[in-house]
Amino acid sequence: MMAERRTRGMTGSVQSRTTAARATAIAEQLHHECSTLLELYRKKESFTAEETVAGGGLVSVPPLSSQLDTRDTLWRLHSALLQCRSLLERAIAKEEQELGGGKKGDYETQRKIVKDRLSLLLINTGELLKAAGGPAVLTPNLDGLELEGPSTLFELKLWVCRIFKEVEHWTKTTITTLQGLPDVISKERARRVRSTRSARM
Amino acid sequence: MTQRLGVVLLLCCFTAAPPAAAGHDNYLVTAPHPEAVEIGSDFTATCMIIDTAEVTADDLYWNVSQATVPKEQYTKINRTALNVTIRVSGEEVEWLFCLCKKVSVNVVLNQGKFMHGILLRKGYRPRRPENLSCITLQEGSLFSPVITCSWVTGPQTKVCPTKFTLFLKVINHSAHNVSTVESSASVAMSIFPNYMELEIWVEAKNTLGTVESERLKREAEYFVKTNPPANIQIISEKSFPTSLLITWSPPIDKHYVTLKFEIRFCQNGSHEWTYVPHSDTAMDIQSFRLQKLLPDSVYVTQVRCKNLKDDQGYWSTWSTNATKRTPEDRPTGKPDLWKFVDSHDVGKRLVQFICKDPVLTNGRITRFKMKIGSQEWIIPVNHSEADGRSNHRRITSLKKVHLSDKKSLVYVTAVNSVGESAPALIVIPEKGRELGPVQQLRVGVQGGQMWLQWTPPNTGTVKEYVVQWLTGDVLDWQRENRSTRHTVIKGNLEKFVCYNVSVYPIYSGGTGQAATVQAFLEQSVPLSGPNVELTSKAGHTEAELQWKEIPQNHRRGFITNYTIFYQSGDKLHSVTVPSNTTSFTLTGLSGNTRYNTWISASTIAGSTKGNNHSFTTLRYATGEIEFIMAGASLGFLFVIVMTMVLCISKKDIIKRNFWPQIPNPGESTIGNWSPDQPSKAETPKQNCLSGISVLDMDMCDGKMVFDEDKTSLSLKKDKYLSEEHSSGIGGSSCMSSPRQSVSDSDEGGDLADTTASTVQYSSVVASNGYKGQTPSSQPQSAFFSRSESTQPLLDCEENPDILVQDGSRQSQRFLRRPAEEALEPKDFCPLEEDSELTLTDEQSGDWLPTAAASSYMPQLGGYRQQ
């Protein structure tokens, strides 16, 4: 039984590391796709980089602190990504509502790719969070999100752009966070296993 | 136990739910009626009798496709139920009937009610799909969201098809499936889930069962196949003649998949790829430097890529060719120097030097440098670039040099745009001091290659061997090391061409003597046959044929023999002669016969017929005509000789016949002739001759007769004939009336006839002179002088009638000699003009002189016309 448990434990650790690596890879992929999306958007709307430089503030999460443990860090990250997805979905809906469906171009395709990729990333961060002892299902905190969007077209376009940048930002944050995470997870799991054993004993 | 349970269940089935057949008043009911039965399994059915006691289970039997199932396969359940078990085989749909024997009239009349059937739809239980594999191709800059899987299925039938369902599950995310009856299917997702774990499997299902394939649980990258690398570029750097730098672009961003690469290259025209070891390229790189290449060579390079992770993903297809030439370098190695002695210049060592480019020219050879002693030549070459790139080493004719009798060392170097090769050396030994050749040189052909075998010479230590092959003006050679005893000619030998193959031992002191043999790589029939012709005219029974050897380039093999065919009519004869024969005499031919002849030249591969030549033999053999001619000539000569002999022996007769003797009056002896002695030729009318005529010719007349030609004589005759005279010759003619008594030349025959009968000439001489015109009155006083001449009689003398008529005048005539005519008085001339000539032209020449020389005695008393 011990051997079986040890095997399970090792498998779980490897699994987590693999999930973290996978999440990192997807985050990198998403970041690349977000950059592409922003390029396409700027090209589409003839915006310059300066006009779209202002961003952030759409996602509301607790401030990053060195005192946050892995679970909280992952929770913060996951929550931010959930808000990003909600904002992105809203932006897509708003754009289609305001500008109509029409023919799907590269921008629309890329926008969908980013949204789908973000969903995949969320699955992995959710797995990591679950592995780190977080809640199994996390309901996104949509309080304070500007889901309605601005009323004027220009503001709408800037709002969409801000959302894209927010996604880009949080994917970058995810990459940074996850790159140092596997050891943390391992240690965290090891600590938790030890504490569980000692509690049983 | 199980079987009994089944039977009970079947019975329950029957009792609980009466079969539909019962509604149609069938007395037999079968069960079960499955959707499909598995091929290869045993199927058990039950037939039950209902609503009648007329028949029992013993009267039942089963048929499958009109064939009755043997009773051994029946199981009687009770009096009204009968089981049967059959092995399902074949794929066709069949009926299994339960039938009843005709045990009664009612059964016969209601046969339709005493039967029931089960439709057997046969099928295979689905087999587990094997070899499941899935692939996702690159689409644009991403992977396609469509993943296509294929698998290997088991057999299935039309009535029992298998449906396959492909399941794809993105772990913790989504699940997809698609159904098909084929052995492949594609699943479309919203996005290709890079780095996500997928679980893929196939479920095969039909009415006989369901089975699943193994489950592939892999990351999505496991199934990806990218496009080949793009923008392949090769950079050639002059300072690195043996290296090329390759660069490329990955087909997809590394955020989607990290790739490793594979590179292969080959020389242009070659299809043998050299692969760069994986360890050098199995990483995320975008350039690679190929090294240890040949200078000045064109290389073709290809690159492909695959997921960097081992055992994940598929190799892409190879990229398009990227071609580049390496920079030039100085020639590596030495030229292959060789020579041949121009044997046409006897007494001189005129040597032609030839060489092949170095094996690695490393560029285009622009010139050769040749050095003998202190003499040096530069031989520029202007080969096309294509020549230098071919596999065949180019042969350059360097220089033809008169060498001294001493040993000569010849050095040759090859030069290209970068530099000069190492020198090649050939040693020409002192004249007449060449060491011996190899021994027992043999040539053969095997596997389309010509091989040589020899034993080394025993005259010195051989450094190497040069194998040379020559045909026409084409010469090539190869070098073999000193231990070689058996080799294959590596050059491109042509079939059906005769090669002079030589092996030269190369000693340290120079080139040795050659051993040479002739050989064909492959022999064929000659291109043309020999042209045959006759050496001279055909004889009576023989004809000598000659022909020329087939030109070397038409032989296409060693001529083994010639076969001479000759045909007359339907008879065909043939003679085989050795290959060194160029003439042959056909014997035993028929005379005066036309022959067609031709010659076939044979090699081991077959024969080729030459031209047809026709000739006709002579009718007669040589000498036969001469023999006949000689015989005929001899015969003719014999006739001539015999004729001459006959002529000589019978000369007198012939002479007498052709040239009768003319009596010479001058030599005649006139005897006394008494009238009492009647002459036998004398006729009574002769007695009437009373006088003689005297022919008196004066000198001018005589002369005219002798000297004038025939024409003038003829004219003279006419003159004479113009007057009426008669000849006095013969003396017995009567001159009763004038008549023409001189014959023309046409009358010669008459004259001859006339002369055929000889008579005696006679003259009547009156001893006492003329006594008057009445001879009858004085007959007793005359006497006759008779000539013994056998001179033929003249024409008129043969006609007694004429004689009788002319007798009176003729009797007065006589002939006299011309010499005596001078003595005659001139008054006799008129008489002489009256003299009658009866000469032919031929006779005139002979006869007249004779007449002139006759010894008539002149009539002393003279004569006067009365």
PDB file of N, CA and C in Angstrom, chain B residues 197-258:
ATOM      1  N   GLU B 197      -3.824  17.820 -23.286  1.00  0.00           N
ATOM      2  CA  GLU B 197      -3.792  16.371 -23.429  1.00  0.00           C
ATOM      3  C   GLU B 197      -5.078  15.902 -24.089  1.00  0.00           C
ATOM      4  N   LEU B 198      -4.905  15.038 -25.055  1.00  0.00           N
ATOM      5  CA  LEU B 198      -6.058  14.522 -25.788  1.00  0.00           C
ATOM      6  C   LEU B 198      -6.203  13.026 -25.512  1.00  0.00           C
ATOM      7  N   GLU B 199      -7.423  12.597 -25.581  1.00  0.00           N
ATOM      8  CA  GLU B 199      -7.692  11.167 -25.482  1.00  0.00           C
ATOM      9  C   GLU B 199      -8.555  10.805 -26.688  1.00  0.00           C
ATOM     10  N   ILE B 200      -8.045   9.887 -27.456  1.00  0.00           N
ATOM     11  CA  ILE B 200      -8.717   9.543 -28.720  1.00  0.00           C
ATOM     12  C   ILE B 200      -8.917   8.033 -28.759  1.00  0.00           C
ATOM     13  N   TRP B 201     -10.116   7.648 -29.150  1.00  0.00           N
ATOM     14  CA  TRP B 201     -10.380   6.228 -29.350  1.00  0.00           C
ATOM     15  C   TRP B 201     -11.514   6.043 -30.359  1.00  0.00           C
ATOM     16  N   VAL B 202     -11.667   4.821 -30.803  1.00  0.00           N
ATOM     17  CA  VAL B 202     -12.687   4.499 -31.803  1.00  0.00           C
ATOM     18  C   VAL B 202     -13.552   3.374 -31.256  1.00  0.00           C
ATOM     19  N   GLU B 203     -14.821   3.531 -31.458  1.00  0.00           N
ATOM     20  CA  GLU B 203     -15.759   2.479 -31.060  1.00  0.00           C
ATOM     21  C   GLU B 203     -16.380   1.885 -32.323  1.00  0.00           C
ATOM     22  N   ALA B 204     -16.303   0.575 -32.424  1.00  0.00           N
ATOM     23  CA  ALA B 204     -16.906  -0.127 -33.557  1.00  0.00           C
ATOM     24  C   ALA B 204     -18.148  -0.849 -33.059  1.00  0.00           C
ATOM     25  N   LYS B 205     -19.260  -0.646 -33.750  1.00  0.00           N
ATOM     26  CA  LYS B 205     -20.513  -1.187 -33.240  1.00  0.00           C
ATOM     27  C   LYS B 205     -21.380  -1.664 -34.391  1.00  0.00           C
ATOM     28  N   ASN B 206     -21.977  -2.840 -34.228  1.00  0.00           N
ATOM     29  CA  ASN B 206     -23.048  -3.298 -35.114  1.00  0.00           C
ATOM     30  C   ASN B 206     -24.017  -4.136 -34.275  1.00  0.00           C
ATOM     31  N   THR B 207     -24.961  -4.783 -34.941  1.00  0.00           N
ATOM     32  CA  THR B 207     -26.006  -5.489 -34.193  1.00  0.00           C
ATOM     33  C   THR B 207     -25.454  -6.672 -33.410  1.00  0.00           C
ATOM     34  N   LEU B 208     -24.267  -7.085 -33.769  1.00  0.00           N
ATOM     35  CA  LEU B 208     -23.695  -8.235 -33.079  1.00  0.00           C
ATOM     36  C   LEU B 208     -22.824  -7.844 -31.894  1.00  0.00           C
ATOM     37  N   GLY B 209     -22.548  -6.534 -31.753  1.00  0.00           N
ATOM     38  CA  GLY B 209     -21.751  -6.146 -30.602  1.00  0.00           C
ATOM     39  C   GLY B 209     -21.079  -4.809 -30.756  1.00  0.00           C
ATOM     40  N   THR B 210     -20.332  -4.462 -29.717  1.00  0.00           N
ATOM     41  CA  THR B 210     -19.590  -3.198 -29.695  1.00  0.00           C
ATOM     42  C   THR B 210     -18.206  -3.473 -29.135  1.00  0.00           C
ATOM     43  N   VAL B 211     -17.218  -2.773 -29.737  1.00  0.00           N
ATOM     44  CA  VAL B 211     -15.852  -2.951 -29.262  1.00  0.00           C
ATOM     45  C   VAL B 211     -15.107  -1.630 -29.433  1.00  0.00           C
ATOM     46  N   GLU B 212     -14.197  -1.369 -28.529  1.00  0.00           N
ATOM     47  CA  GLU B 212     -13.441  -0.125 -28.572  1.00  0.00           C
ATOM     48  C   GLU B 212     -11.986  -0.392 -28.914  1.00  0.00           C
ATOM     49  N   SER B 213     -11.379   0.596 -29.550  1.00  0.00           N
ATOM     50  CA  SER B 213      -9.942   0.505 -29.835  1.00  0.00           C
ATOM     51  C   SER B 213      -9.174   0.907 -28.576  1.00  0.00           C
ATOM     52  N   GLU B 214      -7.892   0.789 -28.671  1.00  0.00           N
ATOM     53  CA  GLU B 214      -7.084   1.310 -27.580  1.00  0.00           C
ATOM     54  C   GLU B 214      -7.259   2.831 -27.525  1.00  0.00           C
ATOM     55  N   ARG B 215      -7.015   3.404 -26.372  1.00  0.00           N
ATOM     56  CA  ARG B 215      -7.182   4.845 -26.220  1.00  0.00           C
ATOM     57  C   ARG B 215      -5.815   5.529 -26.311  1.00  0.00           C
ATOM     58  N   LEU B 216      -5.737   6.451 -27.240  1.00  0.00           N
ATOM     59  CA  LEU B 216      -4.516   7.237 -27.363  1.00  0.00           C
ATOM     60  C   LEU B 216      -4.643   8.435 -26.439  1.00  0.00           C
ATOM     61  N   LYS B 217      -3.775   8.510 -25.481  1.00  0.00           N
ATOM     62  CA  LYS B 217      -3.809   9.640 -24.564  1.00  0.00           C
ATOM     63  C   LYS B 217      -2.476  10.366 -24.706  1.00  0.00           C
ATOM     64  N   ARG B 218      -2.482  11.393 -25.506  1.00  0.00           N
ATOM     65  CA  ARG B 218      -1.247  12.084 -25.850  1.00  0.00           C
ATOM     66  C   ARG B 218      -1.503  13.583 -25.833  1.00  0.00           C
ATOM     67  N   GLU B 219      -0.392  14.303 -25.705  1.00  0.00           N
ATOM     68  CA  GLU B 219      -0.521  15.737 -25.900  1.00  0.00           C
ATOM     69  C   GLU B 219      -0.834  16.006 -27.365  1.00  0.00           C
ATOM     70  N   ALA B 220      -1.425  17.146 -27.568  1.00  0.00           N
ATOM     71  CA  ALA B 220      -1.892  17.454 -28.925  1.00  0.00           C
ATOM     72  C   ALA B 220      -0.737  17.481 -29.916  1.00  0.00           C
ATOM     73  N   GLU B 221       0.470  17.855 -29.436  1.00  0.00           N
ATOM     74  CA  GLU B 221       1.623  17.955 -30.349  1.00  0.00           C
ATOM     75  C   GLU B 221       2.059  16.598 -30.886  1.00  0.00           C
ATOM     76  N   TYR B 222       1.562  15.576 -30.216  1.00  0.00           N
ATOM     77  CA  TYR B 222       1.889  14.222 -30.662  1.00  0.00           C
ATOM     78  C   TYR B 222       1.364  13.979 -32.080  1.00  0.00           C
ATOM     79  N   PHE B 223       0.341  14.694 -32.451  1.00  0.00           N
ATOM     80  CA  PHE B 223      -0.337  14.413 -33.721  1.00  0.00           C
ATOM     81  C   PHE B 223      -0.017  15.423 -34.821  1.00  0.00           C
ATOM     82  N   VAL B 224       0.862  16.357 -34.517  1.00  0.00           N
ATOM     83  CA  VAL B 224       1.028  17.452 -35.485  1.00  0.00           C
ATOM     84  C   VAL B 224       2.050  17.101 -36.560  1.00  0.00           C
ATOM     85  N   LYS B 225       1.782  17.672 -37.703  1.00  0.00           N
ATOM     86  CA  LYS B 225       2.730  17.592 -38.822  1.00  0.00           C
ATOM     87  C   LYS B 225       2.776  18.979 -39.450  1.00  0.00           C
ATOM     88  N   THR B 226       3.950  19.560 -39.389  1.00  0.00           N
ATOM     89  CA  THR B 226       4.072  20.927 -39.895  1.00  0.00           C
ATOM     90  C   THR B 226       4.360  20.928 -41.388  1.00  0.00           C
ATOM     91  N   ASN B 227       4.328  22.116 -41.925  1.00  0.00           N
ATOM     92  CA  ASN B 227       4.828  22.294 -43.286  1.00  0.00           C
ATOM     93  C   ASN B 227       6.344  22.148 -43.261  1.00  0.00           C
ATOM     94  N   PRO B 228       6.971  21.912 -44.412  1.00  0.00           N
ATOM     95  CA  PRO B 228       8.435  21.849 -44.419  1.00  0.00           C
ATOM     96  C   PRO B 228       9.034  23.231 -44.155  1.00  0.00           C
ATOM     97  N   PRO B 229      10.261  23.273 -43.730  1.00  0.00           N
ATOM     98  CA  PRO B 229      10.916  24.564 -43.520  1.00  0.00           C
ATOM     99  C   PRO B 229      10.893  25.397 -44.802  1.00  0.00           C
ATOM    100  N   ALA B 230      10.823  26.686 -44.615  1.00  0.00           N
ATOM    101  CA  ALA B 230      10.707  27.585 -45.769  1.00  0.00           C
ATOM    102  C   ALA B 230      11.986  28.395 -45.929  1.00  0.00           C
ATOM    103  N   ASN B 231      12.066  29.049 -47.075  1.00  0.00           N
ATOM    104  CA  ASN B 231      13.180  29.973 -47.371  1.00  0.00           C
ATOM    105  C   ASN B 231      14.546  29.319 -47.165  1.00  0.00           C
ATOM    106  N   ILE B 232      14.729  28.166 -47.759  1.00  0.00           N
ATOM    107  CA  ILE B 232      16.030  27.498 -47.650  1.00  0.00           C
ATOM    108  C   ILE B 232      17.034  28.288 -48.492  1.00  0.00           C
ATOM    109  N   GLN B 233      18.088  28.685 -47.872  1.00  0.00           N
ATOM    110  CA  GLN B 233      19.125  29.424 -48.584  1.00  0.00           C
ATOM    111  C   GLN B 233      20.472  28.798 -48.280  1.00  0.00           C
ATOM    112  N   ILE B 234      21.332  28.788 -49.291  1.00  0.00           N
ATOM    113  CA  ILE B 234      22.680  28.236 -49.102  1.00  0.00           C
ATOM    114  C   ILE B 234      23.679  29.334 -49.446  1.00  0.00           C
ATOM    115  N   ILE B 235      24.606  29.493 -48.578  1.00  0.00           N
ATOM    116  CA  ILE B 235      25.619  30.541 -48.758  1.00  0.00           C
ATOM    117  C   ILE B 235      26.963  29.863 -49.013  1.00  0.00           C
ATOM    118  N   SER B 236      27.594  30.261 -50.118  1.00  0.00           N
ATOM    119  CA  SER B 236      28.910  29.731 -50.469  1.00  0.00           C
ATOM    120  C   SER B 236      29.953  30.809 -50.177  1.00  0.00           C
ATOM    121  N   GLU B 237      30.928  30.439 -49.373  1.00  0.00           N
ATOM    122  CA  GLU B 237      31.961  31.413 -49.004  1.00  0.00           C
ATOM    123  C   GLU B 237      33.287  30.997 -49.632  1.00  0.00           C
ATOM    124  N   LYS B 238      33.898  31.935 -50.327  1.00  0.00           N
ATOM    125  CA  LYS B 238      35.086  31.625 -51.107  1.00  0.00           C
ATOM    126  C   LYS B 238      36.225  31.094 -50.243  1.00  0.00           C
ATOM    127  N   SER B 239      36.284  31.551 -49.036  1.00  0.00           N
ATOM    128  CA  SER B 239      37.385  31.119 -48.166  1.00  0.00           C
ATOM    129  C   SER B 239      37.157  29.719 -47.610  1.00  0.00           C
ATOM    130  N   PHE B 240      35.979  29.172 -47.844  1.00  0.00           N
ATOM    131  CA  PHE B 240      35.686  27.813 -47.373  1.00  0.00           C
ATOM    132  C   PHE B 240      35.221  26.961 -48.557  1.00  0.00           C
ATOM    133  N   PRO B 241      36.166  26.475 -49.352  1.00  0.00           N
ATOM    134  CA  PRO B 241      35.782  25.749 -50.581  1.00  0.00           C
ATOM    135  C   PRO B 241      35.126  24.409 -50.307  1.00  0.00           C
ATOM    136  N   THR B 242      35.210  23.943 -49.070  1.00  0.00           N
ATOM    137  CA  THR B 242      34.608  22.635 -48.781  1.00  0.00           C
ATOM    138  C   THR B 242      33.396  22.774 -47.864  1.00  0.00           C
ATOM    139  N   SER B 243      32.824  23.952 -47.814  1.00  0.00           N
ATOM    140  CA  SER B 243      31.728  24.171 -46.861  1.00  0.00           C
ATOM    141  C   SER B 243      30.626  25.002 -47.499  1.00  0.00           C
ATOM    142  N   LEU B 244      29.395  24.743 -47.058  1.00  0.00           N
ATOM    143  CA  LEU B 244      28.237  25.546 -47.453  1.00  0.00           C
ATOM    144  C   LEU B 244      27.398  25.821 -46.209  1.00  0.00           C
ATOM    145  N   LEU B 245      26.899  27.031 -46.103  1.00  0.00           N
ATOM    146  CA  LEU B 245      26.076  27.405 -44.959  1.00  0.00           C
ATOM    147  C   LEU B 245      24.613  27.413 -45.389  1.00  0.00           C
ATOM    148  N   ILE B 246      23.788  26.672 -44.640  1.00  0.00           N
ATOM    149  CA  ILE B 246      22.361  26.572 -44.974  1.00  0.00           C
ATOM    150  C   ILE B 246      21.569  27.348 -43.922  1.00  0.00           C
ATOM    151  N   THR B 247      20.621  28.117 -44.374  1.00  0.00           N
ATOM    152  CA  THR B 247      19.701  28.801 -43.447  1.00  0.00           C
ATOM    153  C   THR B 247      18.277  28.534 -43.907  1.00  0.00           C
ATOM    154  N   TRP B 248      17.365  28.592 -42.967  1.00  0.00           N
ATOM    155  CA  TRP B 248      15.954  28.366 -43.281  1.00  0.00           C
ATOM    156  C   TRP B 248      15.075  29.040 -42.237  1.00  0.00           C
ATOM    157  N   SER B 249      13.808  29.047 -42.521  1.00  0.00           N
ATOM    158  CA  SER B 249      12.836  29.598 -41.579  1.00  0.00           C
ATOM    159  C   SER B 249      11.941  28.472 -41.110  1.00  0.00           C
ATOM    160  N   PRO B 250      11.640  28.436 -39.799  1.00  0.00           N
ATOM    161  CA  PRO B 250      10.730  27.387 -39.325  1.00  0.00           C
ATOM    162  C   PRO B 250       9.334  27.637 -39.887  1.00  0.00           C
ATOM    163  N   PRO B 251       8.616  26.594 -40.149  1.00  0.00           N
ATOM    164  CA  PRO B 251       7.312  26.769 -40.789  1.00  0.00           C
ATOM    165  C   PRO B 251       6.245  27.310 -39.834  1.00  0.00           C
ATOM    166  N   ILE B 252       6.474  27.204 -38.541  1.00  0.00           N
ATOM    167  CA  ILE B 252       5.452  27.610 -37.581  1.00  0.00           C
ATOM    168  C   ILE B 252       6.152  28.244 -36.378  1.00  0.00           C
ATOM    169  N   ASP B 253       5.430  29.158 -35.724  1.00  0.00           N
ATOM    170  CA  ASP B 253       6.040  29.845 -34.585  1.00  0.00           C
ATOM    171  C   ASP B 253       6.351  28.840 -33.484  1.00  0.00           C
ATOM    172  N   LYS B 254       7.446  29.106 -32.831  1.00  0.00           N
ATOM    173  CA  LYS B 254       7.881  28.146 -31.811  1.00  0.00           C
ATOM    174  C   LYS B 254       6.940  28.109 -30.603  1.00  0.00           C
ATOM    175  N   HIS B 255       6.011  29.101 -30.516  1.00  0.00           N
ATOM    176  CA  HIS B 255       5.046  29.051 -29.424  1.00  0.00           C
ATOM    177  C   HIS B 255       4.053  27.905 -29.595  1.00  0.00           C
ATOM    178  N   TYR B 256       3.953  27.427 -30.811  1.00  0.00           N
ATOM    179  CA  TYR B 256       3.009  26.329 -31.053  1.00  0.00           C
ATOM    180  C   TYR B 256       3.676  24.971 -30.939  1.00  0.00           C
ATOM    181  N   VAL B 257       4.870  24.935 -31.444  1.00  0.00           N
ATOM    182  CA  VAL B 257       5.613  23.671 -31.337  1.00  0.00           C
ATOM    183  C   VAL B 257       7.089  23.988 -31.511  1.00  0.00           C
ATOM    184  N   THR B 258       7.887  23.312 -30.738  1.00  0.00           N
ATOM    185  CA  THR B 258       9.337  23.462 -30.880  1.00  0.00           C
ATOM    186  C   THR B 258       9.831  22.346 -31.793  1.00  0.00           C
TER     187      THR B 258
END
